[in-house]
Every structure is written in structure tokens, then in C-alpha cells.
mmCIF file of C-alpha atoms and ligand atoms in Angstrom:
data_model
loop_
_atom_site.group_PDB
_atom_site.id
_atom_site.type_symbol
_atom_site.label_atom_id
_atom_site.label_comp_id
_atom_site.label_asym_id
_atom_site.label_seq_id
_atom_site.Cartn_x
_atom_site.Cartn_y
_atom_site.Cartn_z
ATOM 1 C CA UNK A 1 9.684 98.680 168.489
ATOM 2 C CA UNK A 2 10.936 96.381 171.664
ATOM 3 C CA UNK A 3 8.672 93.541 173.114
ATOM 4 C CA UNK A 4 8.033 93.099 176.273
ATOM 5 C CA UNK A 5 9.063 89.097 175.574
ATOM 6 C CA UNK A 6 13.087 90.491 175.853
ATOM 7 C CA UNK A 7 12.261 91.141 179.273
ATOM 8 C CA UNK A 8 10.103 89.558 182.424
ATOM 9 C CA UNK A 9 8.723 92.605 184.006
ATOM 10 C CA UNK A 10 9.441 92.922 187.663
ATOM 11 C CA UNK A 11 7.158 94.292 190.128
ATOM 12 C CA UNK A 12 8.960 95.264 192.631
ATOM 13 C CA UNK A 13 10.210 97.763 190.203
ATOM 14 C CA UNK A 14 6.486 98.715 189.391
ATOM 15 C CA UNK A 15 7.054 97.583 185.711
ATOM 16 C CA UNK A 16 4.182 97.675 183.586
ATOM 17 C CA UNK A 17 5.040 98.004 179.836
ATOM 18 C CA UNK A 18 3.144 100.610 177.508
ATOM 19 C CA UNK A 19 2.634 98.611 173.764
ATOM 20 C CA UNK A 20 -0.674 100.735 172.533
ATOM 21 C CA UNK A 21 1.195 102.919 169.858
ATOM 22 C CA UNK A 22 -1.905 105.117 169.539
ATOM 23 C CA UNK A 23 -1.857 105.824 173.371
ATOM 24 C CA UNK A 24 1.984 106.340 173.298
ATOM 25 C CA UNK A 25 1.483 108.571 169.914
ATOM 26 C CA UNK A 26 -0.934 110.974 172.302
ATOM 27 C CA UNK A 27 1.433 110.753 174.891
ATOM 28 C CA UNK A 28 4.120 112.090 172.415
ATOM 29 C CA UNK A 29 1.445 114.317 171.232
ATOM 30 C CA UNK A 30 0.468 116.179 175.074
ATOM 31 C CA UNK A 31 4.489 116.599 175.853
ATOM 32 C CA UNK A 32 5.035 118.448 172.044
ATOM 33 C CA UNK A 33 8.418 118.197 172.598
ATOM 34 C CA UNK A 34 10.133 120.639 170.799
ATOM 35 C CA UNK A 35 14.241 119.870 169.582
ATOM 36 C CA UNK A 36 15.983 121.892 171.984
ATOM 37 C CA UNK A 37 13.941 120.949 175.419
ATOM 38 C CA UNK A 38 15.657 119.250 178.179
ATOM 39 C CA UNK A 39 13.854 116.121 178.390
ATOM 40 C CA UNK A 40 13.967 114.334 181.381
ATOM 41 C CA UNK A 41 12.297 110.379 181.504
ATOM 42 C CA UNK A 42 11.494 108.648 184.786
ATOM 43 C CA UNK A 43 11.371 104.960 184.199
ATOM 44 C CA UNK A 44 12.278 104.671 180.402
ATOM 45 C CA UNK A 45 12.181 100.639 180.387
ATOM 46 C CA UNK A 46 12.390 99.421 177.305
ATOM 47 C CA UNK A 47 12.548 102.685 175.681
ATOM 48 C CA UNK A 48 8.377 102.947 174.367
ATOM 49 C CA UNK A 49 8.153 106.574 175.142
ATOM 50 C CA UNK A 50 11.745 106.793 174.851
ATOM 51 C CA UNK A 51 12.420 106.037 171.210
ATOM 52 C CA UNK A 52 9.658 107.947 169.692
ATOM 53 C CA UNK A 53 11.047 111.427 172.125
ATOM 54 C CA UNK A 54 14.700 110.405 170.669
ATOM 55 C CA UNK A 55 13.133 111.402 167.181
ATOM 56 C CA UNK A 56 12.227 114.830 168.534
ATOM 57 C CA UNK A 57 15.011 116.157 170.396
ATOM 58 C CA UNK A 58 18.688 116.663 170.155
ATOM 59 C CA UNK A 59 19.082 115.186 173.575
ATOM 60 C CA UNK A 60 17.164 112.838 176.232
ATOM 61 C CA UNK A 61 18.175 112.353 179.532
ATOM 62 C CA UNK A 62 16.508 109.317 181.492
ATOM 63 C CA UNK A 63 16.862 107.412 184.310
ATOM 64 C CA UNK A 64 16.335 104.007 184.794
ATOM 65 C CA UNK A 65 16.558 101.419 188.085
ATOM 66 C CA UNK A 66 16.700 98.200 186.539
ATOM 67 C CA UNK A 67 20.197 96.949 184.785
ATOM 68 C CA UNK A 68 18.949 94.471 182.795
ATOM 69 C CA UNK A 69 17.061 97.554 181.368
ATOM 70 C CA UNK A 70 19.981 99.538 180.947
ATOM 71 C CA UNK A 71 21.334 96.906 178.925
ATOM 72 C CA UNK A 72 18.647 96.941 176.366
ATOM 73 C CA UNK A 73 18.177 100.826 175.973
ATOM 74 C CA UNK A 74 22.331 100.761 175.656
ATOM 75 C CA UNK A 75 22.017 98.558 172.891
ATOM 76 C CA UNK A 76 19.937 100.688 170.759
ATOM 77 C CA UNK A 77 23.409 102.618 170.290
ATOM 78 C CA UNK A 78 21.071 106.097 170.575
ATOM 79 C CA UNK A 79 23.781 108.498 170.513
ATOM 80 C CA UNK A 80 21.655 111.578 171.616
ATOM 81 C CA UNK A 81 20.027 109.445 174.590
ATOM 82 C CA UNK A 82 21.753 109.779 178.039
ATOM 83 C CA UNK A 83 21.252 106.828 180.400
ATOM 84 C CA UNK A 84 21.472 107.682 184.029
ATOM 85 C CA UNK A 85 21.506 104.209 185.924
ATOM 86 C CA UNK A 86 19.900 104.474 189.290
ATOM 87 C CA UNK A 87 17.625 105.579 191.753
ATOM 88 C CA UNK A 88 15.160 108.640 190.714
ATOM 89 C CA UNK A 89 14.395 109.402 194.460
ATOM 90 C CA UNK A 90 18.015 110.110 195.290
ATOM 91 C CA UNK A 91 18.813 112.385 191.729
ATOM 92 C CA UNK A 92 19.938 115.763 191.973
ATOM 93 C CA UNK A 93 18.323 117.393 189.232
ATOM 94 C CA UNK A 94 20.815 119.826 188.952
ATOM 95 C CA UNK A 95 23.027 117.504 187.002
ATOM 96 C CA UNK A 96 20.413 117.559 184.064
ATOM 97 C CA UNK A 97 20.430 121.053 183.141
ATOM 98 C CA UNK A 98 17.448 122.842 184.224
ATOM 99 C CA UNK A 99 15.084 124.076 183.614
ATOM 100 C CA UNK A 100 13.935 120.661 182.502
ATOM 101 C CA UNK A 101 10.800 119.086 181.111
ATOM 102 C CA UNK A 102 10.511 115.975 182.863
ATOM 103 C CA UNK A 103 8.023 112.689 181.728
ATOM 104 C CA UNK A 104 7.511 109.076 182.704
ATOM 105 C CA UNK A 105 5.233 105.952 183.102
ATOM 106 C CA UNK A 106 5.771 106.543 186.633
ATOM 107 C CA UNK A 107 6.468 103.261 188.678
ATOM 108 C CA UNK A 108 2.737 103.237 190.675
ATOM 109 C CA UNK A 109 4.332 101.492 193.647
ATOM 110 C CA UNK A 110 6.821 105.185 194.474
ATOM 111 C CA UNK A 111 4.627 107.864 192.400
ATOM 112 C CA UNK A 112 3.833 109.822 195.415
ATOM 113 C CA UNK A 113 7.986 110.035 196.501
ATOM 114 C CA UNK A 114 8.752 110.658 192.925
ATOM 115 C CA UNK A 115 6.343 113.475 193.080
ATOM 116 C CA UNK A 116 7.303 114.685 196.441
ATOM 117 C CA UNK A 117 10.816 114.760 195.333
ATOM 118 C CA UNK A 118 10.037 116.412 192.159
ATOM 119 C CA UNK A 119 8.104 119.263 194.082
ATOM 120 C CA UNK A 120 10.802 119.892 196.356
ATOM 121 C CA UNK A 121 12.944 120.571 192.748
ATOM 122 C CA UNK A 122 10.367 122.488 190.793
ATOM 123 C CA UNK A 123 11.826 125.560 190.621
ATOM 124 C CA UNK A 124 14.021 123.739 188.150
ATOM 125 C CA UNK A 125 11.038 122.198 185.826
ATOM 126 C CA UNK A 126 9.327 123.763 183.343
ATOM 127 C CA UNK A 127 6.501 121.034 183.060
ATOM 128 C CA UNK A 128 6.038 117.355 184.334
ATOM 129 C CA UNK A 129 3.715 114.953 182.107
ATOM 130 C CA UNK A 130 3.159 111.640 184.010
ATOM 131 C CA UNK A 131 1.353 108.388 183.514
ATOM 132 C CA UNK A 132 0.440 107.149 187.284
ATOM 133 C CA UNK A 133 -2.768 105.341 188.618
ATOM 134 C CA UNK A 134 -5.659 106.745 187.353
ATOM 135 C CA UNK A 135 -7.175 106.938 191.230
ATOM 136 C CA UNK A 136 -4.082 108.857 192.171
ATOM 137 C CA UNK A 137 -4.581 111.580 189.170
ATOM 138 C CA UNK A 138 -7.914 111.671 190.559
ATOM 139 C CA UNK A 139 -6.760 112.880 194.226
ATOM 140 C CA UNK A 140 -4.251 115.127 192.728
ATOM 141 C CA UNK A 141 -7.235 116.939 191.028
ATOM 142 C CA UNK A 142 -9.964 116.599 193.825
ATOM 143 C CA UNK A 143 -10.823 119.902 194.890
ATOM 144 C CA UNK A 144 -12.056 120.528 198.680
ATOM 145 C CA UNK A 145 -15.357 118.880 200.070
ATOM 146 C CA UNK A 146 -15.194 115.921 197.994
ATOM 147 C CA UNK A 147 -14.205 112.356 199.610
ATOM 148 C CA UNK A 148 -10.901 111.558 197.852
ATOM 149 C CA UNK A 149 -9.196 115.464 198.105
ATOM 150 C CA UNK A 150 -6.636 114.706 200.332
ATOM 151 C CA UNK A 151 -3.005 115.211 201.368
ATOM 152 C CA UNK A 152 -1.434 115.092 197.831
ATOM 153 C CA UNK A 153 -4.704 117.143 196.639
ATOM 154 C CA UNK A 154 -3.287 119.682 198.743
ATOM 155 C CA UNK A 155 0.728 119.277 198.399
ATOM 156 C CA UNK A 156 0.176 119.084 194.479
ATOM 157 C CA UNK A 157 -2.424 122.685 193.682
ATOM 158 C CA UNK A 158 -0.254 124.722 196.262
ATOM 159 C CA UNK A 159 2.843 124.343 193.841
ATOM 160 C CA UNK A 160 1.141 123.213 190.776
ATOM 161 C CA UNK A 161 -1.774 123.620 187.759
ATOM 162 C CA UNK A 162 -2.798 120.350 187.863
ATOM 163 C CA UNK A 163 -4.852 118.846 185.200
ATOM 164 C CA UNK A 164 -5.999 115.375 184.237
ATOM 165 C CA UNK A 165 -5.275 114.816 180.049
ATOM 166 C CA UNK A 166 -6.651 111.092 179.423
ATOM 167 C CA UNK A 167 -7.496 108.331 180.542
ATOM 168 C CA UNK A 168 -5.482 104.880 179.722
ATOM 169 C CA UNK A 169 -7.124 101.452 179.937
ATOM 170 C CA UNK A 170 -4.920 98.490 181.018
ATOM 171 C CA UNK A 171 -4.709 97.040 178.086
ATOM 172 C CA UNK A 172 -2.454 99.700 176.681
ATOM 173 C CA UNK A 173 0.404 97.773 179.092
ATOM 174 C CA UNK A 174 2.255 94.186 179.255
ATOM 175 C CA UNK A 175 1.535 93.214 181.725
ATOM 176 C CA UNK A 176 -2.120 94.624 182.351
ATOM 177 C CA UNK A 177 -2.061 96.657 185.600
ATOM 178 C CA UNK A 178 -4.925 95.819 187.765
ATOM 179 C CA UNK A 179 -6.472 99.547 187.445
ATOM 180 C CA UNK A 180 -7.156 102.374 184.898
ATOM 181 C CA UNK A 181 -4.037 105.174 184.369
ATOM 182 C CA UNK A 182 -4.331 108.286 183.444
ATOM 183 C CA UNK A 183 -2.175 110.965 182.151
ATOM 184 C CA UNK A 184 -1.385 114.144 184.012
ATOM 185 C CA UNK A 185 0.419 117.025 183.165
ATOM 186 C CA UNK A 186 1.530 119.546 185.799
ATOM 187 C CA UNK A 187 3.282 122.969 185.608
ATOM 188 C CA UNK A 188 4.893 125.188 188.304
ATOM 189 C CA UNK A 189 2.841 127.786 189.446
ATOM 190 C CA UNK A 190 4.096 131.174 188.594
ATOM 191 C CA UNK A 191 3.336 132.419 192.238
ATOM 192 C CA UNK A 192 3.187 130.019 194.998
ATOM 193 C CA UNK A 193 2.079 131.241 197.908
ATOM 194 C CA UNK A 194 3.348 128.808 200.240
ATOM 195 C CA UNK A 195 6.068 130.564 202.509
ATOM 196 C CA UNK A 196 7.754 127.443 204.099
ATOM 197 C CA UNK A 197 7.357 123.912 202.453
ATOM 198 C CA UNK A 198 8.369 122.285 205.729
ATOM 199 C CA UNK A 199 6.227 123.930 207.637
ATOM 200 C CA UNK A 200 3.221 123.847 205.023
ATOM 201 C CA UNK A 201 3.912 119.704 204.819
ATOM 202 C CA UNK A 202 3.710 119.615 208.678
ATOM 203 C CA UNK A 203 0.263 121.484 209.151
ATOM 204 C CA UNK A 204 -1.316 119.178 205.595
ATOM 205 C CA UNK A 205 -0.547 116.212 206.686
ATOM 206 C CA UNK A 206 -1.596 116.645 210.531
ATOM 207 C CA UNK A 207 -5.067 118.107 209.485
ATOM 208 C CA UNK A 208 -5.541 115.241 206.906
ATOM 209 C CA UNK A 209 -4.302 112.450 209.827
ATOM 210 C CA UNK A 210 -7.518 111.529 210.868
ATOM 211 C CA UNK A 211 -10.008 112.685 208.557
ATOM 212 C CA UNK A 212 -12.927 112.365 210.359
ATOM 213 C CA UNK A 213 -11.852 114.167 213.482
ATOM 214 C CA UNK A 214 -12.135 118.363 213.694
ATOM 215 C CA UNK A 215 -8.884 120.143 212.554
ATOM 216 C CA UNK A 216 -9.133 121.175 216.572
ATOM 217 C CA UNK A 217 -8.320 118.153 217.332
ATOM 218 C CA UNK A 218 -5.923 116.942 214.258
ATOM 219 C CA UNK A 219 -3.687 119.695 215.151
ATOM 220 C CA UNK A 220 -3.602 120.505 218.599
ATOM 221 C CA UNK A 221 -0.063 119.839 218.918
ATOM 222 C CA UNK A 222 0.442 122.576 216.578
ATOM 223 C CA UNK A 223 -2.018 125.135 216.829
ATOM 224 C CA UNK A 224 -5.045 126.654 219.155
ATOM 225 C CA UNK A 225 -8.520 128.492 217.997
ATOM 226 C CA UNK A 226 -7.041 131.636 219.427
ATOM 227 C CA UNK A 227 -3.772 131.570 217.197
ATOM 228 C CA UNK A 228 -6.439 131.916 213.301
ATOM 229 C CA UNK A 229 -9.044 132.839 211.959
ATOM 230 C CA UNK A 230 -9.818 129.479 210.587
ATOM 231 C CA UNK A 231 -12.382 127.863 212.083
ATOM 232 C CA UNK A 232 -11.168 124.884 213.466
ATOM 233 C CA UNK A 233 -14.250 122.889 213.954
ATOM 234 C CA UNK A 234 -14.077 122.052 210.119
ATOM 235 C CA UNK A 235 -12.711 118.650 208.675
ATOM 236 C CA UNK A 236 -9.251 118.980 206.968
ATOM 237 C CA UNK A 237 -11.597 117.883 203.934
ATOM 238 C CA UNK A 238 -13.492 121.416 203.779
ATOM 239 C CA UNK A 239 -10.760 123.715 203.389
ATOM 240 C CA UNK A 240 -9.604 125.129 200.412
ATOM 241 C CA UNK A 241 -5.814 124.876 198.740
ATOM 242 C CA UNK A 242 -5.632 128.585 199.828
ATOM 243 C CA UNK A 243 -7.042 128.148 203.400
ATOM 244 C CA UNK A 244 -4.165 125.591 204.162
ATOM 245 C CA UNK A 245 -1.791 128.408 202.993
ATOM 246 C CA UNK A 246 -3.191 130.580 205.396
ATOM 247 C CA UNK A 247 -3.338 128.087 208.070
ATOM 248 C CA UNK A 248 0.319 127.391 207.902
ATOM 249 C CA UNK A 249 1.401 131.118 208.287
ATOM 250 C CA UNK A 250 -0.820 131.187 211.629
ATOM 251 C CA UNK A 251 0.857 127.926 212.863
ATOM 252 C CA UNK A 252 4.622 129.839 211.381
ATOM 253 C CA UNK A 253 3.693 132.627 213.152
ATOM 254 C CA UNK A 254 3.497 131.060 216.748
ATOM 255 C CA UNK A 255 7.301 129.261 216.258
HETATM 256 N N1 SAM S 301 8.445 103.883 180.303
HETATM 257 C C1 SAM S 301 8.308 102.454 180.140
HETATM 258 C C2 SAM S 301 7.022 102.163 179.398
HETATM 259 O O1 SAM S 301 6.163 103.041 179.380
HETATM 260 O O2 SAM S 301 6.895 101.067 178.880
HETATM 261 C C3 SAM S 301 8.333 101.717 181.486
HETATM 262 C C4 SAM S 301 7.334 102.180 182.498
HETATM 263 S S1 SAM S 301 7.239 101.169 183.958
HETATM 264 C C5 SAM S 301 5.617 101.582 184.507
HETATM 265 C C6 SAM S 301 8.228 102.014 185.171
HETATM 266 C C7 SAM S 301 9.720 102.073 184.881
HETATM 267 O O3 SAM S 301 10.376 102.745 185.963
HETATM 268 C C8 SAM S 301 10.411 100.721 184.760
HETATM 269 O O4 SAM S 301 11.285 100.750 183.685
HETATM 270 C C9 SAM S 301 11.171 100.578 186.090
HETATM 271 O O5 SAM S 301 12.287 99.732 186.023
HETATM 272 C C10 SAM S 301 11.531 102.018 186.360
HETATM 273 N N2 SAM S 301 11.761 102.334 187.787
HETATM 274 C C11 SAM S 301 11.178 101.769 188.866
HETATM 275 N N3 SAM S 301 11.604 102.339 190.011
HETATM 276 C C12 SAM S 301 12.496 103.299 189.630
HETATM 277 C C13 SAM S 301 13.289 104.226 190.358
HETATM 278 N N4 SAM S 301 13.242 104.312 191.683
HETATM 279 N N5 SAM S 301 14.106 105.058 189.657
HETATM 280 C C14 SAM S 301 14.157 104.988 188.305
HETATM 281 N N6 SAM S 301 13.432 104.118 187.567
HETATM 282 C C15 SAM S 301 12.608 103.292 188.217
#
């Protein structure tokens, strides 16, 4: 099993090291990965999910920012793991096969990109199981009228089951992270309702601009009282994943 002392983490990089076998043994445990799945990691590092997978499949893609990393997963001469050296905002997913299973110890400082990008490709996942900040599993969970559902609350349940597995401590990592983390493991939903993602983006993330104000006045650039049903003297906070869906069609309809 690698050390941590090989390496000096680097935040910028949002490196925070899992060592807790039994944590990493339930992580192995929640992805069941089964031989012929095409595993895609986010953020392999020094390879502590990534070995233990390696048993388990025929073949493991990852990809991985940090050289110095690269270096150290290359020398474990893994001939059935796949290192893809760069950036996993700019990866066409297409390259790995799909449909693909895709996992990671998520960098915390780009989880919300990652998982924006991700969305944008899921009709080429089968399942993502993360590790992120347990306070952002939390919002991707929150359901409507409660104080943290939010943006990503909404962006995440329109295109995925969402579903919170565990919760990690900081110990589990080298170096500690400052905050609790928390597995999450989300699947495509079979039927998304959402018509256009660009236009379903626009109308979340207006309504959810100033959370205190009316949606009246959030998104009276986009929309009036007389062009839904919705009533529009509600917070952004008090409608439902399903409302928003609605909501977006009425604004689609008027452009
Ligand atoms: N999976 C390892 C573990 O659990 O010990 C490392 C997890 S660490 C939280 C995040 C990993 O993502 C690091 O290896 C880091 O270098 C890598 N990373 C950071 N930004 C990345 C990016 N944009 N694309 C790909 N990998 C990235």
C-alpha cells in the first residue's frame, strides 16, 4: 500500500490522501465492481482506491492532474490500469468507452465542475460513486423548503437518483481535510424530464441568485406571472425538482 510520505500533497490540486483501509474496503464494497465494467477514476493519486479496483476488473481507466503522480501510479507497472494524464474538466468521455462507471475522491476545490461536466455526459454513465465534502452531499440531497437545497440540489435530482451512502471522518485522509466527507452514489435517471439543459441551467440558477428575493423578481429578465402557472411570489427555495421542470418549459415557451 503507498504512503502518503512518497509524496507532499498539494492543495491546489485538492489532494487529500485516503489511508483508512476499512473506509476504502466500503468504498470498494458500494461500487461492487464487477470484471468487465468500464471503470472510470477521477483523481487516482497514489492509487488507494485504485489498486484495490485493479484486483477487480480487467481494465481501469483513470485520470490524474498531477505528474509527479503519474510517475508513481506508472511505476506500479499495472498492466490492466490506463493512465490518462490531464485535466478531468476538459475529457471527452467518449474516448473511455461508454457506458462507463465512473468513481473518485473528488478534488473538493472543482467537485461542482467535475459534476457539471459529468452531467452534461451522463447519457454515457451507468453510475457515478464519489467522495466530495460531506456539506456538498448534503445540498445535492436537500429536498425543497429546507435552507441548504439549492442550485446543485436542483441541477443534480433533475438528471439523477441521488443518495448519500456514508459518512467519512477526516481522519480517514493524509492530510486531514478540515470537514467531514461523505460518499455519494448517483445514477442516471431513466426518464429525465428536463427538455433543454441550457435553458433549464438558465431559469435554476436565476431563481436561486438571490435567495431571499421572490422568483418575480429573480427572474424578471426571463419570465412574467402571465407567461405560468407557477406562482411567482414563492422563494426559489419552495419549489420542487419537478416545478423547476415546469418552470423552464414556460420560460422555453416564450423564446
Ligand atoms: N484517489 C486518491 C485517494 O483517495 O487517496 C486521491 C484523492 S485526492 C482528494 C484528489 C485527486 O485528484 C488528486 O490525486 C489530485 O491530484 C487529482 N486532481 C485534482 N484536480 C484534478 C483534475 N482537474 N483532473 C484530474 N485529477 C485531478
Amino acid at each position: 500500500m503507498p504512503t502518503s510520505t512518497a509524496h507532499k500533497a498539494r492543495k491546489r490540486f485538492g489532494q487529500n490522501f485516503l489511508t483508512d483501509e476499512k473506509i476504502i474496503d466500503r468504498i470498494i464494497a458500494t461500487i461492487a465492481p464487477k470484471v468487465d465494467d468500464n471503470l472510470l477514476e477521477i483523481g487516482p493519486g497514489q492509487g488507494a482506491m485504485t489498486l484495490p479496483l485493479l484486483e477487480k476488473v480487467e481494465c481501469l481507466n483513470v485520470i490524474e492532474i498531477d505528474r509527479d503522480l503519474i510517475q508513481i501510479l506508472t511505476s506500479y507497472n499495472k498492466p490492466n490500469l490506463i493512465i490518462n494524464e490531464g485535466d478531468a474538466l476538459n475529457f471527452d468521455l467518449n474516448q473511455f468507452n461508454p457506458p462507463i462507471r465512473v468513481v473518485g475522491n473528488l478534488p473538493y476545490n472543482i467537485s461542482s465542475p467535475i459534476l457539471f461536466h459529468l452531467l452534461e455526459n451522463r447519457d454515457k454513465i451507468i453510475d457515478m460513486t464519489f467522495m466530495l465534502q460531506k456539506e456538498v452531499v448534503e445540498r445535492m440531497v436537500a429536498k425543497h423548503n429546507s435552507k441548504i437545497y439549492g442550485r446543485l440540489s436542483v441541477m443534480m435530482q433533475a438528471f439523477f437518483n441521488v443518495e448519500m451512502i456514508f459518512i467519512v471522518p477526516p481522519e480517514s485522509f493524509d492530510p486531514a481535510p478540515k470537514v467531514d466527507s461523505a460518499i455519494v452514489y448517483l445514477t442516471p435517471l431513466k426518464q429525465c424530464k428536463v427538455a433543454n439543459i441550457a435553458i433549464f441551467e438558465k431559469v435554476v440558477k436565476a431563481a436561486f441568485a438571490h435567495r431571499r428575493k421572490t422568483l418575480r423578481n429573480c427572474l424578471k429578465s426571463l419570465l412574467t406571472q402571465e407567461q405560468t402557472q407557477i406562482d411567482l411570489s414563492q422563494r426559489a427555495e419552495m419549489l420542487d425538482v419537478d416545478t423547476f421542470i415546469t418552470l423552464a418549459k414556460d420560460y422555453e415557451k416564450q423564446h
